[in-house]
Amino acid sequence: RATSESHLPGSSAAMGTGTPPSPSGTAFEETRLHVFTLDYPHVQIPFEITLWILLASLAKIGFHLYHKLPSIVPESCLLILVGLLLGGIIFGAEEKSPPVMNSDVFFLYLLPPIVLDAGYFMPTRLFFENFGTIFWYAVVGTLWNAIGIGISLYGICQISAFGLTDITLLQNLLFGSLISAVDPVAVLAVFENIHVNEQLYILVFGESLLNDAITVVLYNLFKSFCQMRTIKVIDIFAGIANFFIVGIGGVLIGILLGFVAAFTTRFTHKIRVIEPLFVFLYSYLSYITAEMFHLSGIMAITACAMTMNKYVEENVSQKSYTTIKYFMKMLSSVSETLIFIFMGVSTVGKNHEWNWAFVSFTLLFCLIWRALGVFVLTQIINVFRTIPLTFKDQFIIAYGGLRGAICFSLVFLLPPAVFPRKKLFITAVIVVIFFTVFIQGITIRPLVEFLDVKRSNKKQPAVSEEIYNRFFDHVKTGIEDVCGHWGHNFWRDKFKKFDNKYLRRLLIRENQPKSSIVSLYKKLEIKHAIEMAESGMISKVPSSGSLSDYEGKIKPLSPTEMENMREILTKNLYQIRHRTMSYNRHSLAADAGEKQAKEILIRRRHSLRESLRKTNSLSRERPVLA
Amino acid sequence: LSAFSPHSPVTSEQIEHLHRRFKQLSRDQLTIRKENFDSIPDLEFNPIRGKIVHAFFDKRNLRQESDGLADEINFEDFLTIMSYFRPIEMNMDEEQLDRFRKEKLKFLFHMYDSDHDGKITLQEYRNVVEELLSGNPHLEKESARSIADGAMMEAASICVGQMGPDQVYEGITFDDFLKMWQGIDIETKMHVRFLTMETIAHCY
C-alpha cells in the first residue's frame, strides 16, 4: 500500500526517448510527460471505504447463496468470522496489528443508521403499552448488572492468586458498567430471524435502546471517578441528576427535531425529490446534537424517528416514502455488516492480555447477574403488569441480553494512562461478545422452538379484523370511562384527541382525519383489483376510453409494478379525480398503469356491491319462497 | 352476590370501588337507567357509545334466561357486566380459560347482534361499521357500507369457504364469530384493572 507514483527517476530515460541532455549538466533532471500514472494517496480514503463496503456486501451475498445457512447461524457470526479472517491476513502480511475500529467512526457514522432504522419502524403502540416494563429493565436492570458485576469482579480481584490485585474497585465498576449494556445491533441481528412474538421482541429490543442513557451516565461517571482523587457525596448526586438530564434531554432534542422535520415536510410538495433527505438530515442532526451535549444520542434519534414517522408519512409523496424506507434499510444493513466485520478485524492483533481467572469470571458473572436480574425484576414488575410475564418469557429476555459493538467501542475508548490493565479488559470484553453472539446467537433459535415460545403470526391483514380491533378498543375505553378508570386506553385516547386538535393541524398539509379501517380497506380492494387484472379478466371487459391508450393485451404485471400501483392508489384514492399529471424537473411522471388500475378499481367496487345487493335481496326473499 | 361467585374473585376491595362508582352514577339511588350514563363526560366522544350503554341493559348479558332489554339495573347487575372484564388468573386451567374466553366473546357478539336473533346479518354489520366511522366527518356513508360489505365477504370466505353462486350467507353465527377471533388472545386483552381505579373522574 505504500506505493505512490510509479515514476522512478531512472525510468524517464526509458520512456522519453528523445531526452536532450540538460545544458548545464546538473543533477537536476526534468520529468517528462507521463503516459500513465498511478496516484494512490489521492484517492486512498474513499477508495478504502468503498472497498470495505463492497467486501461487506459481497460477503453478505456469499452467505445467502447457501440458503440454509442464515437460518442456522445468524449473519452476525459469519461476518465476524470474515472479519477475523481478514484481520488474520492483514496481520500475517504486515506483521502489525490491523486497524482497530475507530470509536469515533463507530459512534458517529456506523451506529446512527441502525438506530434510526429501528426507531422509524418501531411498533409504537406496543412500545408504549410496555413502556413501564421496558424502562424498568433498562434502567434498574442495567444498574443491577453493572454494580453486581463490578463488585463481584472486585471480589475476585482481591484473591491474590490470580494476579489481579492492582485493579481497583472503581475500575471494576467501570468495567461492569460498560459490559452490562445490552446491545441493540446484536439483538436486532439475532432476533430478526427467530420471529418471537412482538411483545417479547419489543421488551428486549426496547431495553437495548433505552439503556443507552444509563450506560452513558455510568460510564462517564465511573471514568471521572477513576480520575478524581476524592469522591464526595455531592458527586454521586450529580451523577443521579446527570442521568435524568441525559435521558430526558436526549428525548426532548429528538422530539423537537422530529416536529421540525414534520413541519418542514408540510411545505415540500413542490420539490418532492429531496423529501427523503430531510428525514435523514433531521434525524442525524438530532443524534449529533445530543452527542455534542454528551446526552444520549440513541434516545434522541429514536425519539426523533418515532415522532417524525406519523406525520412525515402523510406529507411526503408515495415515491419519497418508498425511497426513505429502502434507503434507510440499505444504510442500516451496510452499517451493521461493517460493524461486525470490523469487530472481527480488530480482534486480531497485539491488543490482548489473557488471564484465565478474569476472563472466565467476567463471562460467568455476566450470565449469572443477567439471569438473576431478569428474574428478580420480573417478579416485581409482574405486580404492575396486566399480562404477567411467564418463565418462558423471562428466560428468553435473559438469554437475549446480547453484548455487541457498543461495549467493544467503549472499552477501546478507555484512557490507558488511568487503566494500566486495559488490554485485559479488551480481551475480556471480546470473549463475552463472542460468547453471546456466537453461542447464544446460534442456540437461541433451537431453544425458542424447544420451549415453544409464542411466535409472531404474520397473517394476512383482514378488514374484519381491523374492524373488530377498533370496536374492541372503543368498548374497552367505554368501560373504563364507566368505571372511572384511567387506564392505558384513557391516556392513549387523550393523546389522540390532542393530536387531532393541534398537532395534526400544524404538521400535516391536507389534514384528513385518517381511519385505519378505511386505509386498510382501500389497500385490500386494490389488491383484489390487481389480482383481477393479473388473471386477465379485465381484457375481456369492453374498454371505455381510458383503456384505449393501453395497446394490445394486458401483460402480467411485475411485482414491483403491482406494489407501486397498490401504494399509489392507497395514498391517493380520494384525490384521483382531482389530480392532474404534469411533468417537470421537480416532479415525477405517473405510471401508465395508474389510469388503468383506477378503472379496475371502480369496476370492482360496482361488481362487489352488485353481488351483495343480490345476496341480500335473495336472503330476504327466501322466507317468502319457502 | 351469589351470581358472581362461581366466576370467582373480584376482591372485596374492587367491589367497594365499583360500589362507590355505582353510587356516583346512580346519584345514590338503588338502580341506574340509561339516562344516568349521560353524565359520564368522556363517554360522549366514544363512537359506539350507544352500543356500550345498551350492553349494560341487555338481558342476555345479565345472565337472565329472558331476552330483551331491562329498564334499569341494580348493583348486582352492574357487577355482572363488569365481571366480563376480569383479568385472567395465573392458576386457571385449559377448560376454565376456554370458558372464560367464550364468555367474553359472547359479550362482544351480543353487542354486534342488535336484534337478538343469534346472527350478525349484513345490515347489523353495516350498522356497526357506520357507527365506528361516525366520528370521521369526511367519510361518506357509501364507503362505510362498502367496507362492511367487504368485511362480510371476508367473514363468509373464512367461515364457509368457497360459496357457490347460488349460496347465500345468512349471517355470522356465534361459532363463526369464534372462528374469526381465533388468532387473537382476547382473554388477555379484554380486562380493566379494577385495582387502580380513581373516583376522580367526575360525573356532571
Short mmCIF file of N, CA and C in Angstrom, two decimals, chain A residues 508-591:
data_model
loop_
_atom_site.label_atom_id
_atom_site.label_comp_id
_atom_site.label_asym_id
_atom_site.label_seq_id
_atom_site.Cartn_x
_atom_site.Cartn_y
_atom_site.Cartn_z
N ILE A 508 -49.50 18.59 9.37
CA ILE A 508 -49.84 17.84 8.17
C ILE A 508 -50.51 18.76 7.18
N ARG A 509 -50.16 18.56 5.93
CA ARG A 509 -50.59 19.51 4.92
C ARG A 509 -52.08 19.51 4.68
N GLU A 510 -52.60 18.43 4.09
CA GLU A 510 -54.04 18.40 3.88
C GLU A 510 -54.59 17.47 4.91
N ASN A 511 -55.12 18.04 5.92
CA ASN A 511 -55.45 17.22 7.07
C ASN A 511 -56.79 16.53 6.90
N GLN A 512 -56.70 15.27 6.52
CA GLN A 512 -57.93 14.49 6.51
C GLN A 512 -57.80 13.45 7.59
N PRO A 513 -58.65 13.52 8.60
CA PRO A 513 -58.51 12.53 9.67
C PRO A 513 -58.59 11.13 9.11
N LYS A 514 -57.58 10.38 9.38
CA LYS A 514 -57.43 9.09 8.74
C LYS A 514 -58.08 8.03 9.61
N SER A 515 -58.61 7.04 8.97
CA SER A 515 -59.10 5.92 9.75
C SER A 515 -58.34 4.69 9.30
N SER A 516 -57.85 3.95 10.25
CA SER A 516 -57.05 2.79 9.87
C SER A 516 -57.89 1.77 9.16
N ILE A 517 -59.18 1.73 9.49
CA ILE A 517 -60.06 0.78 8.83
C ILE A 517 -60.15 1.12 7.35
N VAL A 518 -60.35 2.43 7.09
CA VAL A 518 -60.54 2.84 5.70
C VAL A 518 -59.28 2.57 4.89
N SER A 519 -58.12 2.90 5.45
CA SER A 519 -56.90 2.72 4.65
C SER A 519 -56.64 1.24 4.40
N LEU A 520 -56.93 0.42 5.37
CA LEU A 520 -56.71 -1.00 5.17
C LEU A 520 -57.67 -1.52 4.11
N TYR A 521 -58.91 -1.04 4.18
CA TYR A 521 -59.89 -1.47 3.20
C TYR A 521 -59.42 -1.11 1.80
N LYS A 522 -58.96 0.13 1.66
CA LYS A 522 -58.51 0.58 0.34
C LYS A 522 -57.39 -0.32 -0.17
N LYS A 523 -56.47 -0.61 0.74
CA LYS A 523 -55.34 -1.44 0.34
C LYS A 523 -55.82 -2.78 -0.20
N LEU A 524 -56.75 -3.37 0.50
CA LEU A 524 -57.18 -4.71 0.10
C LEU A 524 -58.00 -4.68 -1.18
N GLU A 525 -58.79 -3.65 -1.33
CA GLU A 525 -59.57 -3.51 -2.55
C GLU A 525 -58.66 -3.45 -3.76
N ILE A 526 -57.61 -2.67 -3.61
CA ILE A 526 -56.66 -2.52 -4.71
C ILE A 526 -56.02 -3.86 -5.02
N LYS A 527 -55.74 -4.59 -3.97
CA LYS A 527 -55.12 -5.90 -4.18
C LYS A 527 -56.03 -6.77 -5.01
N HIS A 528 -57.31 -6.76 -4.66
CA HIS A 528 -58.26 -7.55 -5.44
C HIS A 528 -58.28 -7.11 -6.89
N ALA A 529 -58.28 -5.78 -7.05
CA ALA A 529 -58.33 -5.24 -8.40
C ALA A 529 -57.14 -5.69 -9.21
N ILE A 530 -55.99 -5.65 -8.57
CA ILE A 530 -54.78 -6.03 -9.29
C ILE A 530 -54.78 -7.51 -9.61
N GLU A 531 -55.28 -8.28 -8.66
CA GLU A 531 -55.34 -9.73 -8.93
C GLU A 531 -56.22 -10.01 -10.13
N MET A 532 -57.31 -9.26 -10.20
CA MET A 532 -58.20 -9.46 -11.33
C MET A 532 -57.50 -9.11 -12.63
N ALA A 533 -56.77 -8.01 -12.59
CA ALA A 533 -56.07 -7.59 -13.80
C ALA A 533 -55.05 -8.63 -14.20
N GLU A 534 -54.38 -9.19 -13.20
CA GLU A 534 -53.34 -10.18 -13.49
C GLU A 534 -53.91 -11.41 -14.14
N SER A 535 -55.06 -11.83 -13.67
CA SER A 535 -55.62 -13.07 -14.21
C SER A 535 -56.26 -12.85 -15.57
N GLY A 536 -56.13 -11.62 -16.06
CA GLY A 536 -56.57 -11.37 -17.42
C GLY A 536 -58.06 -11.14 -17.57
N MET A 537 -58.77 -11.04 -16.44
CA MET A 537 -60.23 -10.88 -16.56
C MET A 537 -60.59 -9.56 -17.20
N ILE A 538 -59.72 -8.57 -16.99
CA ILE A 538 -60.06 -7.23 -17.47
C ILE A 538 -60.06 -7.19 -18.99
N SER A 539 -59.19 -7.96 -19.63
CA SER A 539 -59.07 -7.84 -21.08
C SER A 539 -60.37 -8.22 -21.79
N LYS A 540 -61.21 -9.00 -21.08
CA LYS A 540 -62.44 -9.40 -21.74
C LYS A 540 -63.51 -8.33 -21.61
N VAL A 541 -63.32 -7.42 -20.69
CA VAL A 541 -64.33 -6.38 -20.49
C VAL A 541 -64.16 -5.31 -21.56
N PRO A 542 -65.24 -4.88 -22.17
CA PRO A 542 -65.10 -3.84 -23.22
C PRO A 542 -64.52 -2.58 -22.63
N SER A 543 -63.56 -2.05 -23.36
CA SER A 543 -62.87 -0.89 -22.83
C SER A 543 -63.71 0.35 -23.00
N SER A 544 -63.40 1.35 -22.28
CA SER A 544 -64.17 2.59 -22.42
C SER A 544 -63.22 3.77 -22.26
N GLY A 545 -62.78 4.24 -23.40
CA GLY A 545 -62.00 5.47 -23.38
C GLY A 545 -60.63 5.36 -22.79
N SER A 546 -60.55 5.36 -21.48
CA SER A 546 -59.23 5.49 -20.88
C SER A 546 -58.36 4.25 -21.08
N LEU A 547 -58.97 3.16 -21.46
CA LEU A 547 -58.15 1.98 -21.66
C LEU A 547 -57.56 1.95 -23.07
N SER A 548 -58.04 2.83 -23.91
CA SER A 548 -57.65 2.73 -25.31
C SER A 548 -56.17 3.01 -25.51
N ASP A 549 -55.56 3.78 -24.65
CA ASP A 549 -54.14 4.04 -24.83
C ASP A 549 -53.28 2.85 -24.39
N TYR A 550 -53.88 1.86 -23.85
CA TYR A 550 -53.12 0.69 -23.44
C TYR A 550 -53.24 -0.35 -24.55
N GLU A 551 -52.22 -0.42 -25.37
CA GLU A 551 -52.36 -1.20 -26.59
C GLU A 551 -52.29 -2.70 -26.36
N GLY A 552 -53.01 -3.42 -27.14
CA GLY A 552 -52.87 -4.87 -27.16
C GLY A 552 -53.32 -5.55 -25.89
N LYS A 553 -52.73 -6.70 -25.60
CA LYS A 553 -53.17 -7.43 -24.42
C LYS A 553 -52.49 -6.89 -23.18
N ILE A 554 -53.10 -7.27 -22.15
CA ILE A 554 -52.54 -6.88 -20.85
C ILE A 554 -51.38 -7.82 -20.57
N LYS A 555 -50.22 -7.27 -20.30
CA LYS A 555 -49.16 -8.16 -19.91
C LYS A 555 -49.18 -8.33 -18.39
N PRO A 556 -48.76 -9.47 -17.90
CA PRO A 556 -48.81 -9.66 -16.44
C PRO A 556 -47.93 -8.63 -15.74
N LEU A 557 -48.45 -8.09 -14.70
CA LEU A 557 -47.73 -7.05 -14.00
C LEU A 557 -46.61 -7.64 -13.15
N SER A 558 -45.48 -7.00 -13.19
CA SER A 558 -44.40 -7.47 -12.32
C SER A 558 -44.69 -7.07 -10.88
N PRO A 559 -44.11 -7.79 -9.94
CA PRO A 559 -44.39 -7.48 -8.53
C PRO A 559 -44.10 -6.04 -8.15
N THR A 560 -43.04 -5.48 -8.73
CA THR A 560 -42.74 -4.10 -8.34
C THR A 560 -43.79 -3.15 -8.86
N GLU A 561 -44.26 -3.42 -10.07
CA GLU A 561 -45.30 -2.55 -10.61
C GLU A 561 -46.55 -2.65 -9.75
N MET A 562 -46.85 -3.89 -9.36
CA MET A 562 -48.05 -4.09 -8.54
C MET A 562 -47.91 -3.33 -7.25
N GLU A 563 -46.75 -3.47 -6.66
CA GLU A 563 -46.51 -2.80 -5.39
C GLU A 563 -46.68 -1.30 -5.55
N ASN A 564 -46.09 -0.78 -6.61
CA ASN A 564 -46.20 0.66 -6.88
C ASN A 564 -47.64 1.09 -7.01
N MET A 565 -48.33 0.35 -7.84
CA MET A 565 -49.73 0.68 -8.10
C MET A 565 -50.52 0.66 -6.82
N ARG A 566 -50.30 -0.40 -6.07
CA ARG A 566 -51.04 -0.57 -4.84
C ARG A 566 -50.82 0.62 -3.92
N GLU A 567 -49.56 0.97 -3.78
CA GLU A 567 -49.27 2.03 -2.84
C GLU A 567 -49.77 3.38 -3.32
N ILE A 568 -49.58 3.62 -4.61
CA ILE A 568 -50.04 4.90 -5.13
C ILE A 568 -51.53 5.05 -4.91
N LEU A 569 -52.26 4.00 -5.23
CA LEU A 569 -53.70 4.09 -5.09
C LEU A 569 -54.12 4.20 -3.65
N THR A 570 -53.44 3.48 -2.78
CA THR A 570 -53.79 3.59 -1.38
C THR A 570 -53.73 5.03 -0.92
N LYS A 571 -52.67 5.68 -1.33
CA LYS A 571 -52.46 7.02 -0.83
C LYS A 571 -53.40 8.02 -1.46
N ASN A 572 -53.68 7.84 -2.71
CA ASN A 572 -54.33 8.93 -3.43
C ASN A 572 -55.75 8.64 -3.84
N LEU A 573 -56.34 7.68 -3.23
CA LEU A 573 -57.66 7.27 -3.69
C LEU A 573 -58.64 8.42 -3.73
N TYR A 574 -58.68 9.22 -2.69
CA TYR A 574 -59.66 10.29 -2.66
C TYR A 574 -59.31 11.41 -3.62
N GLN A 575 -58.04 11.47 -4.00
CA GLN A 575 -57.65 12.59 -4.83
C GLN A 575 -57.54 12.22 -6.29
N ILE A 576 -57.96 11.02 -6.62
CA ILE A 576 -57.77 10.57 -8.01
C ILE A 576 -58.43 11.49 -9.00
N ARG A 577 -59.61 11.93 -8.69
CA ARG A 577 -60.30 12.73 -9.69
C ARG A 577 -59.73 14.13 -9.79
N HIS A 578 -59.05 14.58 -8.73
CA HIS A 578 -58.57 15.95 -8.78
C HIS A 578 -57.18 16.09 -9.34
N ARG A 579 -56.43 14.99 -9.34
CA ARG A 579 -55.02 15.11 -9.67
C ARG A 579 -54.81 15.22 -11.15
N THR A 580 -53.98 16.14 -11.55
CA THR A 580 -53.64 16.22 -12.97
C THR A 580 -52.15 15.97 -13.09
N MET A 581 -51.79 15.12 -14.00
CA MET A 581 -50.40 14.79 -14.16
C MET A 581 -49.69 15.85 -14.95
N SER A 582 -48.54 16.28 -14.46
CA SER A 582 -47.74 17.19 -15.27
C SER A 582 -46.29 16.83 -15.02
N TYR A 583 -45.48 17.03 -16.00
CA TYR A 583 -44.10 16.65 -15.82
C TYR A 583 -43.23 17.89 -15.79
N ASN A 584 -42.45 18.01 -14.77
CA ASN A 584 -41.38 18.99 -14.83
C ASN A 584 -40.23 18.43 -14.02
N ARG A 585 -39.15 19.15 -13.94
CA ARG A 585 -37.95 18.60 -13.35
C ARG A 585 -38.12 18.20 -11.90
N HIS A 586 -39.08 18.82 -11.25
CA HIS A 586 -39.17 18.59 -9.82
C HIS A 586 -40.25 17.63 -9.43
N SER A 587 -40.91 17.07 -10.42
CA SER A 587 -41.87 16.03 -10.06
C SER A 587 -41.67 14.87 -10.99
N LEU A 588 -42.22 13.78 -10.64
CA LEU A 588 -42.01 12.59 -11.46
C LEU A 588 -43.30 12.20 -12.14
N ALA A 589 -43.21 11.69 -13.32
CA ALA A 589 -44.41 11.31 -14.07
C ALA A 589 -45.06 10.10 -13.44
N ALA A 590 -46.37 10.01 -13.59
CA ALA A 590 -47.10 8.87 -13.03
C ALA A 590 -46.96 7.67 -13.95
N ASP A 591 -47.17 6.52 -13.39
CA ASP A 591 -47.11 5.31 -14.21
C ASP A 591 -48.27 5.27 -15.18
#
